[in-house]
PDB file of C-alpha atoms in Angstrom:
ATOM      1  CA  MET A 325      39.340 262.158 152.658  1.00  0.00           C
ATOM      2  CA  ALA A 326      41.597 261.405 149.726  1.00  0.00           C
ATOM      3  CA  THR A 327      42.873 258.307 147.958  1.00  0.00           C
ATOM      4  CA  GLN A 328      46.191 257.521 146.341  1.00  0.00           C
ATOM      5  CA  MET A 329      47.164 254.608 144.117  1.00  0.00           C
ATOM      6  CA  THR A 330      50.324 252.764 145.159  1.00  0.00           C
ATOM      7  CA  ASP A 331      52.130 249.684 143.890  1.00  0.00           C
ATOM      8  CA  TYR A 332      50.516 247.564 146.633  1.00  0.00           C
ATOM      9  CA  GLY A 333      46.934 248.900 146.474  1.00  0.00           C
ATOM     10  CA  LEU A 334      44.808 251.929 147.252  1.00  0.00           C
ATOM     11  CA  ASP A 335      45.716 254.164 150.183  1.00  0.00           C
ATOM     12  CA  TRP A 336      43.055 256.126 152.047  1.00  0.00           C
ATOM     13  CA  ILE A 337      44.121 259.396 153.682  1.00  0.00           C
ATOM     14  CA  LEU A 338      41.918 261.104 156.252  1.00  0.00           C
ATOM     15  CA  GLU A 339      42.708 264.583 157.587  1.00  0.00           C
ATOM     16  CA  ARG A 340      40.833 265.727 160.683  1.00  0.00           C
ATOM     17  CA  GLN A 341      40.817 268.695 163.057  1.00  0.00           C
ATOM     18  CA  VAL A 342      40.566 267.754 166.734  1.00  0.00           C
ATOM     19  CA  ALA A 343      40.176 269.856 169.859  1.00  0.00           C
ATOM     20  CA  GLY A 344      40.470 268.535 173.377  1.00  0.00           C
ATOM     21  CA  PRO A 345      41.812 265.295 174.828  1.00  0.00           C
ATOM     22  CA  GLN A 346      41.008 263.091 171.806  1.00  0.00           C
ATOM     23  CA  PHE A 347      43.901 264.671 169.884  1.00  0.00           C
ATOM     24  CA  ASP A 348      46.309 261.790 170.617  1.00  0.00           C
ATOM     25  CA  ASP A 349      44.210 259.295 168.594  1.00  0.00           C
ATOM     26  CA  ALA A 350      44.113 256.714 171.418  1.00  0.00           C
ATOM     27  CA  ARG A 351      40.342 256.141 171.246  1.00  0.00           C
ATOM     28  CA  LEU A 352      40.332 256.173 167.450  1.00  0.00           C
ATOM     29  CA  ILE A 353      43.048 253.505 167.396  1.00  0.00           C
ATOM     30  CA  GLU A 354      41.159 251.380 169.941  1.00  0.00           C
ATOM     31  CA  VAL A 355      38.064 251.346 167.745  1.00  0.00           C
ATOM     32  CA  LEU A 356      39.833 250.774 164.417  1.00  0.00           C
ATOM     33  CA  THR A 357      41.952 247.900 165.765  1.00  0.00           C
ATOM     34  CA  ASP A 358      39.170 246.153 167.682  1.00  0.00           C
ATOM     35  CA  ARG A 359      38.029 242.968 165.914  1.00  0.00           C
ATOM     36  CA  ILE A 360      34.566 242.974 167.504  1.00  0.00           C
ATOM     37  CA  VAL A 361      33.258 246.559 167.304  1.00  0.00           C
ATOM     38  CA  GLY A 362      35.750 248.010 164.833  1.00  0.00           C
ATOM     39  CA  CYS A 363      37.547 247.104 161.648  1.00  0.00           C
ATOM     40  CA  GLY A 364      40.207 244.852 163.179  1.00  0.00           C
ATOM     41  CA  LEU A 365      43.023 246.781 161.531  1.00  0.00           C
ATOM     42  CA  ARG A 366      46.666 246.488 162.609  1.00  0.00           C
ATOM     43  CA  ILE A 367      48.897 249.475 163.354  1.00  0.00           C
ATOM     44  CA  LEU A 368      51.807 249.995 160.986  1.00  0.00           C
ATOM     45  CA  ASP A 369      53.104 253.086 162.766  1.00  0.00           C
ATOM     46  CA  HIS A 370      51.920 255.869 165.053  1.00  0.00           C
ATOM     47  CA  ALA A 371      53.596 259.172 165.922  1.00  0.00           C
ATOM     48  CA  CYS A 372      52.354 262.242 167.774  1.00  0.00           C
ATOM     49  CA  GLY A 373      53.877 265.697 167.970  1.00  0.00           C
ATOM     50  CA  ALA A 374      52.652 268.910 169.555  1.00  0.00           C
ATOM     51  CA  GLU A 375      50.378 269.841 166.636  1.00  0.00           C
ATOM     52  CA  GLU A 376      49.832 266.629 164.661  1.00  0.00           C
ATOM     53  CA  CYS A 377      49.278 262.922 165.228  1.00  0.00           C
ATOM     54  CA  LYS A 378      49.606 260.426 162.407  1.00  0.00           C
ATOM     55  CA  VAL A 379      48.617 256.770 162.468  1.00  0.00           C
ATOM     56  CA  ARG A 380      48.862 254.282 159.595  1.00  0.00           C
ATOM     57  CA  LEU A 381      46.755 251.123 159.688  1.00  0.00           C
ATOM     58  CA  ALA A 382      46.209 248.147 157.406  1.00  0.00           C
ATOM     59  CA  PRO A 383      44.054 245.026 157.465  1.00  0.00           C
ATOM     60  CA  ARG A 384      45.447 241.928 159.121  1.00  0.00           C
ATOM     61  CA  ARG A 385      46.995 239.425 156.744  1.00  0.00           C
ATOM     62  CA  GLY A 386      44.439 237.138 155.171  1.00  0.00           C
ATOM     63  CA  THR A 387      41.596 239.513 156.013  1.00  0.00           C
ATOM     64  CA  TRP A 388      39.424 240.927 153.245  1.00  0.00           C
ATOM     65  CA  ASP A 389      40.854 241.585 149.832  1.00  0.00           C
ATOM     66  CA  TRP A 390      42.159 245.052 150.717  1.00  0.00           C
ATOM     67  CA  ARG A 391      45.868 245.720 150.290  1.00  0.00           C
ATOM     68  CA  GLY A 392      45.986 249.456 150.973  1.00  0.00           C
ATOM     69  CA  VAL A 393      46.819 251.582 153.991  1.00  0.00           C
ATOM     70  CA  LEU A 394      44.539 253.891 155.984  1.00  0.00           C
ATOM     71  CA  THR A 395      46.404 257.000 157.126  1.00  0.00           C
ATOM     72  CA  VAL A 396      44.728 259.296 159.667  1.00  0.00           C
ATOM     73  CA  ARG A 397      46.314 262.686 160.332  1.00  0.00           C
ATOM     74  CA  SER A 398      44.864 264.559 163.290  1.00  0.00           C
ATOM     75  CA  HIS A 399      45.673 268.247 163.520  1.00  0.00           C
ATOM     76  CA  ARG A 400      45.128 270.223 166.710  1.00  0.00           C
ATOM     77  CA  ALA A 401      42.198 272.617 166.288  1.00  0.00           C
ATOM     78  CA  THR A 402      42.536 276.084 167.738  1.00  0.00           C
ATOM     79  CA  SER A 403      38.939 276.189 168.940  1.00  0.00           C
ATOM     80  CA  CYS A 404      36.025 273.847 169.275  1.00  0.00           C
ATOM     81  CA  HIS A 405      32.411 274.508 168.392  1.00  0.00           C
ATOM     82  CA  THR A 406      29.975 272.994 170.834  1.00  0.00           C
ATOM     83  CA  PHE A 407      26.435 272.030 170.007  1.00  0.00           C
ATOM     84  CA  ARG A 408      23.560 271.506 172.406  1.00  0.00           C
ATOM     85  CA  CYS A 409      21.081 268.788 171.642  1.00  0.00           C
ATOM     86  CA  PRO A 410      17.692 269.075 173.271  1.00  0.00           C
ATOM     87  CA  ILE A 411      16.710 266.098 175.393  1.00  0.00           C
ATOM     88  CA  ARG A 412      13.363 264.751 174.358  1.00  0.00           C
ATOM     89  CA  GLY A 413      11.109 262.699 176.548  1.00  0.00           C
ATOM     90  CA  LEU A 414      10.141 259.210 175.465  1.00  0.00           C
TER      91      LEU A 414
END
């Protein structure tokens, strides 16, 4: 996570490593743009290549007092660590 000052506000930049089918950011975009369960952001632009997806989002006009842009860059991970969580009885 990084921030950058711009002439219109504060930009937030998130870099993430993703393995598997979530690489295309579809689910992430659904959550961040949803007004009920997410932040209700609007998409400024979205582009995916073979190794990187980039989406830029901003709040809807008249929402909050935030004037920056959230940029999420997803890079394809070469491998994925899996973790097992024990199931506990109630």
